[in-house]
Amino acid sequence: MKIQTTINGKQTTLEAAPGETLMESLRSQALFSVKHGCETGDCGACGVLVDGLPRASCVTLTAQVEGRAVRTLESLGGPDDLHPLQQAFVDKGAVQCGYCTPAMILAALSLIDRNPEPTVEDVKDALSGTLCRCTGYVKPVEAVLAAARQLHETHA
Amino acid sequence: MLDHIQSYVRPASVEEALAALSGERTAIIAGGTDLVADGARGVDTLVDITALGLGDIQEAGGEIRLGACVTLHQVAESARIASYLNGIIGEAARASTGSLLRCAATVGGNVVTATPRWDVVTALLAADATVTLTSGETSLADLLSDGFPKGAILTGLRLPATPAGTGSSFHKIAINALDVGIATAAVRLTLDAGRLYGVRVALGCVAEKPVRVRHAEDVLEGYEPTPSRIQEAAENATQGLTIREDVRAAADYRDAMARVAVRRALEEAIGRATR
């Protein structure tokens, strides 16, 4: 099937089998920030944004994003120009093995876009889709709150 | 990769969708969270129903209408849903799963699969939801016990208006904050001149699908909510049910927790009805 979609802002035609998952398609486009975890939608390592909202790409068929905009971590900054969210994760020590990090950052980005002044509970809920075995969640929550404050100040 | 899927269509009308579903090995896909995770065995054609305009929450004549493709995220964020039945439907939607699957999972899909994860179905059952299908209308309770009619499409759910003095509660007992429940209870009832009416008690995760526990309802309907009646209703809540056993709970523990969940939900609903 040919699936017309926008990936990280760029109009793209994906060639995919009807039963192919979005995770597989994105990784075959070398977007390796999308991690291959449980394949059942439970771990959340595969989290991306579809039309600005979090989505588990391992239980989304590529065909489902026809006409939609998909965003992965690669659309944020690179090593030399980190997005404030990425920088906050570094500064707060919120990255250990890093496997959950892309999905958490994208979920946080989606939250802050919709809710520029999130509470701790808002952040915890936004990150609830992605499991983390390393950090115990405290540092990622702190990082998101810090980034939200910084982004809010920048735009105020 | 679901290798056996050969065809994926997204029709623009209900008529087209029904025609596409008339084949032998077809299945509906909305959010796809259950379908893709479970592998869609025995299916070669998927019919995507997300382009049929079924994604809205509307109000008409005091009742709330949920389109089949309304996501749990929409339910959780809706101010109207939050103000209905003490917010138990939004609460149950948030309890059902984390933020990732919420944005894909749909109320229609949840009602059709009705697996223990989807707490929102238990809350909808206590709300006395009516299900609208292309083949007609039925109560959610009947749909869950009778099964889904082949070839039909679930297009929406209707939630009735409730009188003053109505209180509702949703209570989930689970191992941790995001796990599938051991037992979940949802209650809706109305207090009028000191007596209970319209009592609905729904249990999830206990039987194979969410159920209304009529034994508990009958103990309370028309009576004053005394502590002994509430206790009796809770003790009768699992009567006649075949209790599920899984990695989270053995049958006897689940049975005990179900009765605790019902008692807590009843107490909270009655407290809310009184305010």
Coordinates of N, CA and C in Angstrom, one line a residue, chain A residues 17-152:
Chain A
A17 N 3.1 -2.9 3.8 CA 2.1 -3.9 3.7 C 0.9 -3.5 4.6
P18 N -0.3 -4.0 4.3 CA -1.5 -3.6 5.1 C -1.4 -3.9 6.5
G19 N -0.6 -4.9 6.8 CA -0.5 -5.4 8.2 C 0.8 -4.9 8.9
E20 N 1.5 -4.0 8.2 CA 2.7 -3.5 8.8 C 2.4 -2.4 9.9
T21 N 3.2 -2.5 11.0 CA 3.0 -1.5 12.0 C 3.8 -0.2 11.8
L22 N 3.3 0.8 12.4 CA 4.0 2.1 12.2 C 5.4 2.1 12.8
M23 N 5.6 1.3 13.8 CA 6.9 1.2 14.4 C 7.9 0.6 13.4
E24 N 7.4 -0.5 12.7 CA 8.3 -1.1 11.7 C 8.6 -0.1 10.6
S25 N 7.6 0.6 10.1 CA 7.8 1.5 9.0 C 8.7 2.7 9.4
L26 N 8.6 3.2 10.6 CA 9.4 4.3 11.0 C 10.9 3.8 11.2
R27 N 11.0 2.7 11.7 CA 12.4 2.1 11.9 C 13.0 1.8 10.6
S28 N 12.2 1.4 9.6 CA 12.8 1.1 8.3 C 13.1 2.4 7.5
Q29 N 12.6 3.5 8.1 CA 13.0 4.8 7.5 C 14.2 5.3 8.4
A30 N 14.9 4.5 9.1 CA 16.0 4.8 9.9 C 15.7 5.8 11.1
L31 N 14.5 5.8 11.5 CA 14.1 6.6 12.6 C 14.2 5.8 13.9
F32 N 15.4 5.5 14.3 CA 15.6 4.6 15.4 C 15.4 5.1 16.8
S33 N 15.0 6.3 16.9 CA 14.6 6.8 18.2 C 13.3 6.1 18.6
V34 N 12.6 5.5 17.7 CA 11.4 4.7 18.0 C 11.8 3.3 18.4
K35 N 11.7 3.0 19.7 CA 12.2 1.8 20.2 C 11.3 0.6 20.1
H36 N 11.8 -0.5 19.8 CA 11.1 -1.8 19.7 C 11.0 -2.5 21.0
G37 N 9.9 -2.4 21.7 CA 9.8 -3.0 23.0 C 8.9 -4.2 23.1
C38 N 7.7 -4.1 23.6 CA 6.9 -5.2 23.9 C 6.0 -5.7 22.8
E39 N 5.8 -4.9 21.7 CA 4.9 -5.2 20.6 C 3.4 -5.4 21.0
T40 N 3.0 -5.0 22.2 CA 1.6 -5.1 22.6 C 1.0 -3.8 23.1
G41 N 1.8 -2.8 23.1 CA 1.3 -1.5 23.5 C 1.4 -1.2 25.0
D42 N 2.1 -2.1 25.7 CA 2.1 -2.0 27.2 C 3.3 -1.2 27.7
C43 N 4.5 -1.3 27.0 CA 5.7 -0.7 27.6 C 5.8 0.8 27.2
G44 N 5.3 1.1 26.0 CA 5.4 2.5 25.6 C 6.7 3.0 25.0
A45 N 7.7 2.1 24.9 CA 9.0 2.6 24.3 C 8.9 3.0 22.9
C46 N 7.8 2.6 22.2 CA 7.6 2.9 20.8 C 6.8 4.2 20.6
G47 N 6.6 4.9 21.7 CA 5.7 6.1 21.6 C 6.2 7.2 20.6
V48 N 5.2 7.6 19.7 CA 5.5 8.7 18.8 C 4.3 9.7 19.0
L49 N 4.3 10.7 18.2 CA 3.1 11.6 18.1 C 2.4 11.5 16.8
V50 N 1.1 11.3 16.8 CA 0.3 11.4 15.6 C -0.7 12.5 15.7
D51 N -0.6 13.4 14.8 CA -1.4 14.7 14.9 C -1.3 15.3 16.3
G52 N -0.1 15.3 16.8 CA 0.2 16.0 18.1 C -0.1 15.2 19.4
L53 N -0.7 14.0 19.2 CA -1.1 13.2 20.4 C -0.3 11.9 20.5
P54 N 0.0 11.5 21.7 CA 0.9 10.3 21.8 C 0.2 9.1 21.2
R55 N 1.0 8.2 20.7 CA 0.4 7.0 20.1 C 1.5 5.9 20.2
A56 N 1.0 4.7 20.5 CA 1.9 3.5 20.6 C 2.1 3.0 19.2
S57 N 3.3 3.2 18.6 CA 3.4 2.8 17.2 C 3.4 1.3 16.9
C58 N 3.7 0.5 17.9 CA 3.8 -0.9 17.7 C 2.4 -1.5 17.6
V59 N 1.3 -0.8 18.1 CA 0.0 -1.3 17.9 C -0.8 -0.4 17.0
T60 N -0.1 0.4 16.2 CA -0.8 1.2 15.2 C -0.3 0.7 13.8
L61 N -1.2 0.4 12.9 CA -0.9 0.0 11.6 C -0.5 1.3 10.8
T62 N 0.5 1.2 10.0 CA 0.9 2.3 9.2 C -0.2 2.9 8.4
A63 N -1.1 2.0 7.9 CA -2.3 2.4 7.1 C -3.1 3.4 7.9
Q64 N -3.1 3.3 9.2 CA -3.9 4.1 10.0 C -3.5 5.6 10.0
V65 N -2.3 5.9 9.6 CA -1.8 7.3 9.7 C -1.9 7.9 8.3
E66 N -2.6 7.3 7.4 CA -2.9 8.0 6.1 C -3.4 9.4 6.3
G67 N -2.8 10.4 5.7 CA -3.3 11.7 5.9 C -3.0 12.4 7.2
R68 N -2.2 11.7 8.0 CA -1.9 12.3 9.4 C -0.4 12.7 9.5
A69 N -0.1 13.5 10.5 CA 1.2 13.9 10.7 C 1.9 13.1 11.8
V70 N 3.0 12.5 11.6 CA 3.7 11.7 12.5 C 5.0 12.4 13.0
R71 N 5.2 12.4 14.3 CA 6.5 13.0 14.8 C 7.2 12.1 15.7
T72 N 8.6 12.0 15.4 CA 9.5 11.2 16.3 C 10.5 12.2 16.9
L73 N 11.3 11.7 17.8 CA 12.3 12.5 18.5 C 13.3 13.2 17.6
E74 N 13.5 12.6 16.4 CA 14.5 13.1 15.5 C 14.0 14.5 15.0
S75 N 12.8 14.9 15.2 CA 12.3 16.2 14.8 C 12.7 17.3 15.8
L76 N 13.1 16.9 17.0 CA 13.6 17.9 18.0 C 15.1 18.1 17.7
G77 N 15.8 18.7 18.6 CA 17.2 19.1 18.3 C 18.2 17.9 18.1
G78 N 19.3 18.1 17.5 CA 20.4 17.2 17.4 C 21.4 17.4 18.6
P79 N 22.5 16.7 18.7 CA 23.4 16.8 19.8 C 23.9 18.2 20.0
D80 N 24.0 19.1 19.0 CA 24.5 20.4 19.1 C 23.5 21.5 19.4
D81 N 22.2 21.1 19.3 CA 21.2 22.1 19.5 C 19.9 21.4 20.1
L82 N 20.1 21.0 21.4 CA 19.1 20.2 22.0 C 17.9 21.1 22.3
H83 N 16.7 20.6 22.1 CA 15.4 21.2 22.5 C 15.4 21.3 24.1
P84 N 14.8 22.3 24.6 CA 14.8 22.5 26.1 C 14.4 21.2 26.8
L85 N 13.5 20.4 26.3 CA 13.0 19.2 26.9 C 14.2 18.2 27.0
Q86 N 14.9 18.1 25.8 CA 16.1 17.2 25.8 C 17.1 17.7 26.8
Q87 N 17.4 19.0 26.8 CA 18.4 19.5 27.7 C 18.0 19.3 29.1
A88 N 16.7 19.4 29.4 CA 16.3 19.2 30.8 C 16.5 17.8 31.3
F89 N 16.2 16.8 30.4 CA 16.4 15.4 30.7 C 17.9 15.2 31.0
V90 N 18.8 15.8 30.2 CA 20.2 15.7 30.5 C 20.6 16.3 31.8
D91 N 20.2 17.6 32.0 CA 20.6 18.3 33.2 C 20.0 17.7 34.5
K92 N 18.8 17.1 34.4 CA 18.3 16.5 35.7 C 18.7 15.1 35.9
G93 N 19.5 14.5 35.0 CA 19.9 13.1 35.2 C 18.7 12.2 35.0
A94 N 17.8 12.5 34.0 CA 16.6 11.8 33.8 C 16.9 10.7 32.7
V95 N 18.1 10.5 32.2 CA 18.4 9.5 31.2 C 19.4 8.5 31.8
Q96 N 19.0 7.2 31.8 CA 20.0 6.2 32.2 C 20.2 5.3 31.0
C97 N 19.5 4.3 30.8 CA 19.7 3.5 29.6 C 19.2 4.2 28.3
G98 N 18.2 5.1 28.5 CA 17.7 5.9 27.4 C 16.7 5.3 26.6
Y99 N 16.3 4.1 26.9 CA 15.3 3.4 26.0 C 13.9 4.0 26.1
C100 N 13.5 4.5 27.2 CA 12.2 5.1 27.4 C 12.2 6.6 27.0
T101 N 13.4 7.1 26.9 CA 13.5 8.6 26.8 C 12.8 9.2 25.6
P102 N 13.0 8.7 24.4 CA 12.3 9.3 23.3 C 10.8 9.4 23.5
A103 N 10.2 8.3 23.9 CA 8.7 8.3 24.0 C 8.3 9.3 25.1
M104 N 9.1 9.3 26.2 CA 8.7 10.3 27.3 C 8.8 11.7 26.9
I105 N 9.9 12.0 26.1 CA 10.0 13.4 25.7 C 8.9 13.8 24.7
L106 N 8.5 12.9 23.8 CA 7.5 13.3 22.9 C 6.1 13.4 23.7
A107 N 5.9 12.6 24.6 CA 4.6 12.7 25.4 C 4.7 14.0 26.2
A108 N 5.8 14.4 26.7 CA 5.9 15.7 27.4 C 5.7 16.8 26.5
L109 N 6.3 16.7 25.3 CA 6.1 17.8 24.3 C 4.6 18.0 24.0
S110 N 3.9 16.9 23.8 CA 2.5 16.9 23.5 C 1.7 17.6 24.7
L111 N 2.1 17.2 25.9 CA 1.5 17.8 27.1 C 1.7 19.3 27.1
I112 N 2.9 19.7 27.0 CA 3.2 21.2 27.1 C 2.6 22.0 26.0
D113 N 2.5 21.4 24.8 CA 1.8 22.1 23.8 C 0.3 22.4 24.1
R114 N -0.3 21.4 24.8 CA -1.7 21.6 25.1 C -1.9 22.2 26.5
N115 N -1.0 22.1 27.4 CA -1.1 22.6 28.7 C 0.3 23.2 29.2
P116 N 0.5 24.5 28.9 CA 1.8 25.1 29.1 C 2.2 25.2 30.6
E117 N 1.3 25.0 31.5 CA 1.7 25.0 32.9 C 1.2 23.8 33.6
P118 N 1.7 22.6 33.3 CA 1.3 21.4 33.9 C 1.6 21.2 35.3
T119 N 0.8 20.6 36.1 CA 1.1 20.2 37.5 C 1.9 18.9 37.5
V120 N 2.3 18.6 38.7 CA 3.0 17.3 38.8 C 2.1 16.1 38.4
E121 N 0.9 16.2 38.8 CA -0.1 15.1 38.4 C -0.3 15.1 36.9
D122 N -0.4 16.2 36.3 CA -0.5 16.3 34.8 C 0.7 15.6 34.1
V123 N 1.9 15.9 34.6 CA 3.1 15.3 34.1 C 3.1 13.8 34.3
K124 N 2.8 13.4 35.5 CA 2.8 11.9 35.7 C 1.8 11.2 34.8
D125 N 0.6 11.8 34.6 CA -0.4 11.2 33.7 C 0.2 11.2 32.3
A126 N 0.8 12.3 31.9 CA 1.3 12.3 30.5 C 2.4 11.3 30.2
L127 N 3.2 11.0 31.3 CA 4.2 10.0 31.1 C 3.8 8.6 31.4
S128 N 2.5 8.4 31.8 CA 2.0 7.1 32.3 C 2.0 6.0 31.2
G129 N 2.1 6.4 29.9 CA 2.1 5.4 28.9 C 3.4 4.7 28.7
T130 N 4.5 5.2 29.3 CA 5.8 4.6 29.0 C 6.5 4.2 30.3
L131 N 6.8 2.9 30.4 CA 7.5 2.4 31.6 C 8.9 2.7 31.6
C132 N 9.5 2.8 32.8 CA 10.9 3.0 32.9 C 11.4 2.1 34.0
R133 N 12.4 1.3 33.7 CA 13.0 0.4 34.7 C 14.2 1.0 35.4
C134 N 14.7 2.1 34.9 CA 16.0 2.6 35.4 C 15.8 3.7 36.5
T135 N 15.0 4.8 36.1 CA 15.1 6.0 36.8 C 14.1 6.1 38.0
G136 N 13.1 5.3 38.0 CA 12.1 5.4 39.1 C 11.2 6.6 38.9
Y137 N 11.3 7.2 37.7 CA 10.3 8.2 37.2 C 10.5 9.6 37.8
V138 N 11.2 9.7 39.0 CA 11.3 11.0 39.6 C 12.0 12.1 38.8
K139 N 13.2 11.7 38.3 CA 13.9 12.7 37.4 C 13.3 13.0 36.1
P140 N 12.7 12.1 35.4 CA 11.9 12.5 34.2 C 10.8 13.5 34.6
V141 N 10.1 13.3 35.6 CA 9.0 14.2 36.0 C 9.6 15.6 36.3
E142 N 10.7 15.6 37.0 CA 11.4 16.9 37.3 C 11.8 17.6 36.1
A143 N 12.4 16.8 35.1 CA 12.9 17.4 33.9 C 11.7 18.0 33.1
V144 N 10.6 17.3 33.0 CA 9.5 17.8 32.3 C 9.0 19.1 32.9
L145 N 8.9 19.2 34.2 CA 8.4 20.4 34.9 C 9.3 21.5 34.7
A146 N 10.6 21.2 34.7 CA 11.6 22.3 34.5 C 11.6 22.8 33.1
A147 N 11.4 21.9 32.1 CA 11.4 22.4 30.7 C 10.1 23.2 30.5
A148 N 9.0 22.7 31.1 CA 7.7 23.4 30.9 C 7.8 24.8 31.5
R149 N 8.5 25.0 32.6 CA 8.6 26.3 33.2 C 9.5 27.2 32.3
Q150 N 10.6 26.6 31.8 CA 11.5 27.4 30.9 C 10.8 27.8 29.6
L151 N 10.0 26.8 29.0 CA 9.3 27.1 27.8 C 8.2 28.2 28.0
H152 N 7.6 28.1 29.2 CA 6.5 29.1 29.5 C 7.1 30.5 29.6

